[in-house]
Backbone as JSON, one array per atom type, in Angstrom:
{
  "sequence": "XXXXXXXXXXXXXXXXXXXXXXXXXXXXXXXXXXXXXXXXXXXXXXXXXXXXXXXXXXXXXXXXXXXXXXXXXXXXXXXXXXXXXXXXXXXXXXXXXXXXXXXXXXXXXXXXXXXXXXXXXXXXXXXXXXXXXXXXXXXXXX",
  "N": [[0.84, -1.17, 0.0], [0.29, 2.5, -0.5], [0.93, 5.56, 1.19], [0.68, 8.9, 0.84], [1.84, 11.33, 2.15], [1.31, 14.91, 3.06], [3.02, 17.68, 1.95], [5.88, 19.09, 3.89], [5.5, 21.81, 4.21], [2.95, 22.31, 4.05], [-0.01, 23.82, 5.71], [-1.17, 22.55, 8.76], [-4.97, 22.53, 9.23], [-6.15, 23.33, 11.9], [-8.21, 24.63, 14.49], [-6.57, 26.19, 17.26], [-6.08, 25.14, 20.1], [-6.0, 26.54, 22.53], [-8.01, 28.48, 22.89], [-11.01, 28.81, 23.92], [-13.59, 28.82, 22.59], [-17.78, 29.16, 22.87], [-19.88, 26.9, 21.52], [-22.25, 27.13, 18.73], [-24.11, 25.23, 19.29], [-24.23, 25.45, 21.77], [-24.85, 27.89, 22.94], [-27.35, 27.91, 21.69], [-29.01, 26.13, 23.38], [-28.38, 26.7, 26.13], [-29.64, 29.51, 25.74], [-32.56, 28.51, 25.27], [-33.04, 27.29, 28.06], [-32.72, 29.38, 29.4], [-34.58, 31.04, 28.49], [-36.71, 29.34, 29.51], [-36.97, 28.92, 32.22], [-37.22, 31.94, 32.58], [-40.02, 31.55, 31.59], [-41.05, 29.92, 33.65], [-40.7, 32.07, 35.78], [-42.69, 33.61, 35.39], [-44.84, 32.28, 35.16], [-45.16, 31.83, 38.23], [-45.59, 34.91, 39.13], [-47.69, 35.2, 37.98], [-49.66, 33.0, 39.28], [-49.16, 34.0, 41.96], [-50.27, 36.96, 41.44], [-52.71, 36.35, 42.09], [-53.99, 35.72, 44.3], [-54.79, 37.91, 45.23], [-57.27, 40.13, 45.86], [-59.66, 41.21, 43.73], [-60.88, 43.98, 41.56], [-63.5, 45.35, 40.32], [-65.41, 47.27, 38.43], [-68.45, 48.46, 36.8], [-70.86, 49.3, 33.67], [-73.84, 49.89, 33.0], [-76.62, 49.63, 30.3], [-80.22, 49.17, 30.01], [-83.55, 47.91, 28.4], [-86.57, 47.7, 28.95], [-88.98, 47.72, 28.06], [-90.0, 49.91, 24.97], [-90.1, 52.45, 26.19], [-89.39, 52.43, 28.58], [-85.82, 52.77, 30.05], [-82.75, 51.53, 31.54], [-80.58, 52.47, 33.41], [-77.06, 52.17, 34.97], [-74.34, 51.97, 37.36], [-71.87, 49.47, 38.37], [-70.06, 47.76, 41.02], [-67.65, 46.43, 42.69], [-65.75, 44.26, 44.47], [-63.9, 41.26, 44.67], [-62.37, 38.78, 46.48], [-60.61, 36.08, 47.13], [-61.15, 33.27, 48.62], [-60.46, 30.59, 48.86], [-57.37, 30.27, 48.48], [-54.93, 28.63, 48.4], [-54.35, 26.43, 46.62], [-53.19, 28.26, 44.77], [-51.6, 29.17, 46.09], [-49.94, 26.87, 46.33], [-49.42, 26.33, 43.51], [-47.86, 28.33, 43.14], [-45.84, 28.08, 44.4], [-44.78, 25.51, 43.25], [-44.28, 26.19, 40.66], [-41.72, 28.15, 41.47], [-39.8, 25.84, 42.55], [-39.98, 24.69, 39.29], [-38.63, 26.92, 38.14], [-36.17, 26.7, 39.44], [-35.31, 23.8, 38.96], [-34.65, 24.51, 35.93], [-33.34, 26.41, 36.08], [-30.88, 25.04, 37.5], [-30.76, 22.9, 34.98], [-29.99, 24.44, 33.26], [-27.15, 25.1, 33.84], [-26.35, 22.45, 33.9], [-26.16, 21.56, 31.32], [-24.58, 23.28, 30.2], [-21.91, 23.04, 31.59], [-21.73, 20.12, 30.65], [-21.12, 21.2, 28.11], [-18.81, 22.49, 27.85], [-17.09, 20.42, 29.0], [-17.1, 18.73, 26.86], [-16.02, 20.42, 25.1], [-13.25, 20.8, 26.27], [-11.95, 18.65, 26.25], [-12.36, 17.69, 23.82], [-10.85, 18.99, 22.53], [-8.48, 18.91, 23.9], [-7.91, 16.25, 23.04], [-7.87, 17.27, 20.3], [-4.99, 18.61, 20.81], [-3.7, 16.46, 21.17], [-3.42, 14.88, 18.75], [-2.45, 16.83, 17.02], [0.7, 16.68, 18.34], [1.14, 13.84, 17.96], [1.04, 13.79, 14.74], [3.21, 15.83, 14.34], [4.97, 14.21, 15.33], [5.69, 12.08, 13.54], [5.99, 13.29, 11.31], [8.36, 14.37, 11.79], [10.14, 12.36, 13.11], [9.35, 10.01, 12.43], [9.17, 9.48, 9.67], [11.57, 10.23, 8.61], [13.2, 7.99, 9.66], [11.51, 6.13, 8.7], [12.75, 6.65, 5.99], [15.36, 5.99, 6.14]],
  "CA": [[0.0, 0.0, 0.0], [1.56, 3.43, -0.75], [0.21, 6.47, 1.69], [0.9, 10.33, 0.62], [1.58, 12.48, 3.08], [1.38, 16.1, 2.91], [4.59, 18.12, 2.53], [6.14, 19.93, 5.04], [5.13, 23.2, 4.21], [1.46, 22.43, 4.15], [0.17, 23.77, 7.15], [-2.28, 22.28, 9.86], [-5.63, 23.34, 9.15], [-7.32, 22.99, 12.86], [-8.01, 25.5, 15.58], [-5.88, 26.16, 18.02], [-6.73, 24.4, 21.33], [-5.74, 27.44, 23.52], [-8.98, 29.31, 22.47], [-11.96, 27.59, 23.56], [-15.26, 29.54, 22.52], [-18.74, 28.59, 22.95], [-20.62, 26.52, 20.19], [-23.8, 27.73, 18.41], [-25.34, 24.6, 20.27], [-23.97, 25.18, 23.32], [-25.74, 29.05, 23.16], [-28.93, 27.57, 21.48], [-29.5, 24.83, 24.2], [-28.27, 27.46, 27.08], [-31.01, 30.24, 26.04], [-33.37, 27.52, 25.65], [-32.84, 26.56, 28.94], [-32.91, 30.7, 30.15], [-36.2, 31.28, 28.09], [-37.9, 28.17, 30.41], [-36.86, 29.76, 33.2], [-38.08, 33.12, 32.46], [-41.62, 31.57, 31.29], [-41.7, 29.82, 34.94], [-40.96, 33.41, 36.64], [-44.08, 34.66, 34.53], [-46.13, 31.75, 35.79], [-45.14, 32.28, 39.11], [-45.54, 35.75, 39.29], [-49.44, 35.24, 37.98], [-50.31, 33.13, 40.42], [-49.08, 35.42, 43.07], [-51.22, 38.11, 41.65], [-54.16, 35.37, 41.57], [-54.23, 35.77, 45.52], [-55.13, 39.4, 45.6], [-58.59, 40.61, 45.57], [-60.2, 41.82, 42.52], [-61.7, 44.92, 42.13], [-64.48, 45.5, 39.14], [-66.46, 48.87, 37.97], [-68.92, 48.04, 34.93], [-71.97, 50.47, 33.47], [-74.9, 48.8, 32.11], [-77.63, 50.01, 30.24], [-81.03, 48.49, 29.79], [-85.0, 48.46, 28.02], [-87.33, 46.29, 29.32], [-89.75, 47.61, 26.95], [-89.68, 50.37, 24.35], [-90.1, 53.39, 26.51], [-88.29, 52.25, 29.37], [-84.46, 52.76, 29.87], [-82.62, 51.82, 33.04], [-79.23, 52.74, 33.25], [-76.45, 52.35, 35.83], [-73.18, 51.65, 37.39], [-71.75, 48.7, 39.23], [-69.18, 48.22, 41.65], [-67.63, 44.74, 43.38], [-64.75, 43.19, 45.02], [-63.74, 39.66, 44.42], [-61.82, 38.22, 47.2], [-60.19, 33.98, 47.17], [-61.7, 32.69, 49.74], [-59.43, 29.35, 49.02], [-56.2, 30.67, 47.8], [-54.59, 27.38, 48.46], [-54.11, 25.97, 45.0], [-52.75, 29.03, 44.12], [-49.77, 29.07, 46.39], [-49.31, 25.26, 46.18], [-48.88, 26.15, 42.49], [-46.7, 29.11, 42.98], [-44.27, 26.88, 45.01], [-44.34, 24.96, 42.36], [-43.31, 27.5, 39.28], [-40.84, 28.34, 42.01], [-39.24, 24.73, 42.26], [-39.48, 24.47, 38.09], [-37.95, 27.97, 37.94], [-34.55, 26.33, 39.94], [-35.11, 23.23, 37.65], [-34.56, 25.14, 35.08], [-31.6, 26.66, 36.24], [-29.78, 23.73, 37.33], [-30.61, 22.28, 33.69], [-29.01, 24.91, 32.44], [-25.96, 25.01, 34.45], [-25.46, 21.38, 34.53], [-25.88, 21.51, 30.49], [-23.58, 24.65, 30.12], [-21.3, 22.2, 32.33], [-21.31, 19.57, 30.06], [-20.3, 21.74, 26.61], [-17.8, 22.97, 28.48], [-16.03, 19.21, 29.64], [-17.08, 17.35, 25.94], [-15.29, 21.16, 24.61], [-11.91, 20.31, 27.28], [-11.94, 16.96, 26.06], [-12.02, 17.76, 22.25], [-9.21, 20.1, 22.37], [-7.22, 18.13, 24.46], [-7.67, 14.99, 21.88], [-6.99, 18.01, 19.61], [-3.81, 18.89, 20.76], [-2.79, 14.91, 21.01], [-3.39, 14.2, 17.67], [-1.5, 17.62, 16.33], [1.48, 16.08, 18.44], [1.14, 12.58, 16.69], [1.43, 14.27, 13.42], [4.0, 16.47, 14.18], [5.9, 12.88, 15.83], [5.03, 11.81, 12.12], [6.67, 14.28, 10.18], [9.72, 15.02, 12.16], [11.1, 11.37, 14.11], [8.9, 8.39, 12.3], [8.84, 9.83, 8.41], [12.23, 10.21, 8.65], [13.53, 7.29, 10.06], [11.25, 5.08, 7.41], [13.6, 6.62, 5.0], [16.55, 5.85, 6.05]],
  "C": [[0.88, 1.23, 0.0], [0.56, 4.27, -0.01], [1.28, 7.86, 1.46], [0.91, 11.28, 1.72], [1.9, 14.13, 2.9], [2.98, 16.87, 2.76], [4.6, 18.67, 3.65], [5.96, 21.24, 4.77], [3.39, 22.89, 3.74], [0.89, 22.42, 5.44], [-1.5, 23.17, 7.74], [-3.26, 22.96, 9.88], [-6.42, 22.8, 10.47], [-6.62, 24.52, 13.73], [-6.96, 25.35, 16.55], [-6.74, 25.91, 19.49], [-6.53, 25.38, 22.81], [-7.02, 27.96, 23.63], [-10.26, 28.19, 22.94], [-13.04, 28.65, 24.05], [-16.51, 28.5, 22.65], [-19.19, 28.34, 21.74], [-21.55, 27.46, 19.91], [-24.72, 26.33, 19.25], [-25.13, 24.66, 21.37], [-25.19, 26.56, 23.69], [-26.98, 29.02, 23.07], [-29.84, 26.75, 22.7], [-29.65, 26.21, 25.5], [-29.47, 28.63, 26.92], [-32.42, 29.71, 25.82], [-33.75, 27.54, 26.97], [-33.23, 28.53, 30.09], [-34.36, 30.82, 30.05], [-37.29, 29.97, 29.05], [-37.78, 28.86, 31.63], [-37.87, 30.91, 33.64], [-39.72, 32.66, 32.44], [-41.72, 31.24, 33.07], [-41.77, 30.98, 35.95], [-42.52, 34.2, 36.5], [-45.19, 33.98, 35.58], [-46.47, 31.47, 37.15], [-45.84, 33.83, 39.75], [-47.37, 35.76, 39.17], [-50.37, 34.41, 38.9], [-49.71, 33.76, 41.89], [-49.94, 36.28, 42.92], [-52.83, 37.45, 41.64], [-54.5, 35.36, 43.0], [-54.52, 36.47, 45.5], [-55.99, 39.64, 45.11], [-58.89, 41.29, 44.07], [-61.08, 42.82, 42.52], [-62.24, 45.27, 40.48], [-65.26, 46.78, 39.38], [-66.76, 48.86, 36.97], [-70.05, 49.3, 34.97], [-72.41, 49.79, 32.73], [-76.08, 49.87, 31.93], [-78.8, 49.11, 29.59], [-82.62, 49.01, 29.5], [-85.39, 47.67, 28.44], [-88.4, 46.5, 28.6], [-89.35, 48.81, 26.18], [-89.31, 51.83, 24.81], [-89.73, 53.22, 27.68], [-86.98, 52.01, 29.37], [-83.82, 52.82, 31.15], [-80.76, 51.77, 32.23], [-78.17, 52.54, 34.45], [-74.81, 51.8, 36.32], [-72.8, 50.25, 38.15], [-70.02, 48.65, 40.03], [-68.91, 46.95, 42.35], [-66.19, 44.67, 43.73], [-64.67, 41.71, 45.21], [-62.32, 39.34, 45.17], [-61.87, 36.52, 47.63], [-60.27, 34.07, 48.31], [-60.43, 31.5, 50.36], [-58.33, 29.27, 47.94], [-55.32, 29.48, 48.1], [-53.86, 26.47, 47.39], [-53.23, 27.34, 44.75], [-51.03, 29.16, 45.01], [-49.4, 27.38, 46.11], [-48.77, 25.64, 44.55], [-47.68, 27.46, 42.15], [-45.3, 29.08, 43.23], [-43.8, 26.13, 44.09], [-43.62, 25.23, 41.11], [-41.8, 27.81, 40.49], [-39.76, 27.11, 41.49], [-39.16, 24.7, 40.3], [-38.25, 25.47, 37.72], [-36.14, 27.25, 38.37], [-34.37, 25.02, 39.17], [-34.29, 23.46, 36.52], [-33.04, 25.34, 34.62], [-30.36, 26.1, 36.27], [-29.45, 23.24, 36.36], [-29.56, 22.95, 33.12], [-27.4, 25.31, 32.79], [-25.33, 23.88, 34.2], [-25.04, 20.86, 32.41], [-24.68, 22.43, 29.98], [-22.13, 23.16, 30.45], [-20.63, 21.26, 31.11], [-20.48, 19.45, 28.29], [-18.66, 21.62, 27.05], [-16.49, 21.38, 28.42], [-15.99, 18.78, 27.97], [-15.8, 18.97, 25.1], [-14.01, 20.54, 25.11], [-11.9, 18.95, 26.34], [-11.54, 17.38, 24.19], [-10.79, 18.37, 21.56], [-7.98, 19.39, 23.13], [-6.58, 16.74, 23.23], [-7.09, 16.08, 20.13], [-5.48, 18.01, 19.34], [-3.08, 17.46, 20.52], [-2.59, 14.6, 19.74], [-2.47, 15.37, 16.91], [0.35, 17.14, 16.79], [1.89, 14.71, 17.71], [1.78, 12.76, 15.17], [2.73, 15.07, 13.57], [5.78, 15.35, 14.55], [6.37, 12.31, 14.33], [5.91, 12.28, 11.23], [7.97, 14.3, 10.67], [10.91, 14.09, 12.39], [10.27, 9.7, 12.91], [9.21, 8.7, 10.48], [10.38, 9.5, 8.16], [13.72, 9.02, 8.7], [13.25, 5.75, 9.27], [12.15, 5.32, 6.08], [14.45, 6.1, 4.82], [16.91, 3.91, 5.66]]
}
């Protein structure tokens, strides 16, 4: 079998393993993971305001026949009697809300190690080659 290897002035086309930026899936997954978050703050936050009284002011007008016209205002407070459900479920958006977070920490986390890891097998294999070219290429010549 005959294998070609590059000359020596053809240079190494890979990143350099010093540099280690974030993917586009590492950012896509991570504001994923923000945007869930955020929605559970929302749905927290509404039932919180789902405990607090309600206060209504309507104006109605009415015929009961052709030459009668009643007219008037109204006026009410609406107070949860059995607000109950509503914190049980606000505890709960709470707890998803740190869910959330963790997910996205512990995913963040794992770009991060499979990144370390890729660059390290990076750099091994630019050593290999450079073993290659300099001590083994050399040595098949002779």
């Amino acid at each position: 079998m005959y294998f070609s290897f590059p000359s020596a002035s053809t240079s190494l086309k890979y990143a350099s393993s010093s540099v280690l930026e974030e993917s586009k899936a590492e950012t896509l997954v991570s504001d994923y993971y923000s945007q869930q978050a955020m929605v559970y703050e929302k749905e927290a936050n509404t039932f919180k305001k789902m405990r607090a009284p309600k206060l209504g002011l309507g104006y109605f007008g009415q015929t009961l026949n052709k030459e009668s016209y009643f007219q008037g205002f109204t006026v009410g407070i609406a107070v949860p009697l059995f607000a109950g459900s509503n914190i049980a479920k606000a505890k709960a958006a709470k707890t998803n809300i740190e869910r959330e977070q963790k997910n996205a920490d512990y995913i963040n986390q794992q770009f991060k190690s499979h990144l370390e890891q890729q660059s390290e097998q990076l750099t091994t294999y630019g050593s290999l080659i450079e073993y290659y070219k300099n001590t083994a290429m050399p040595n098949a010549n002779l």
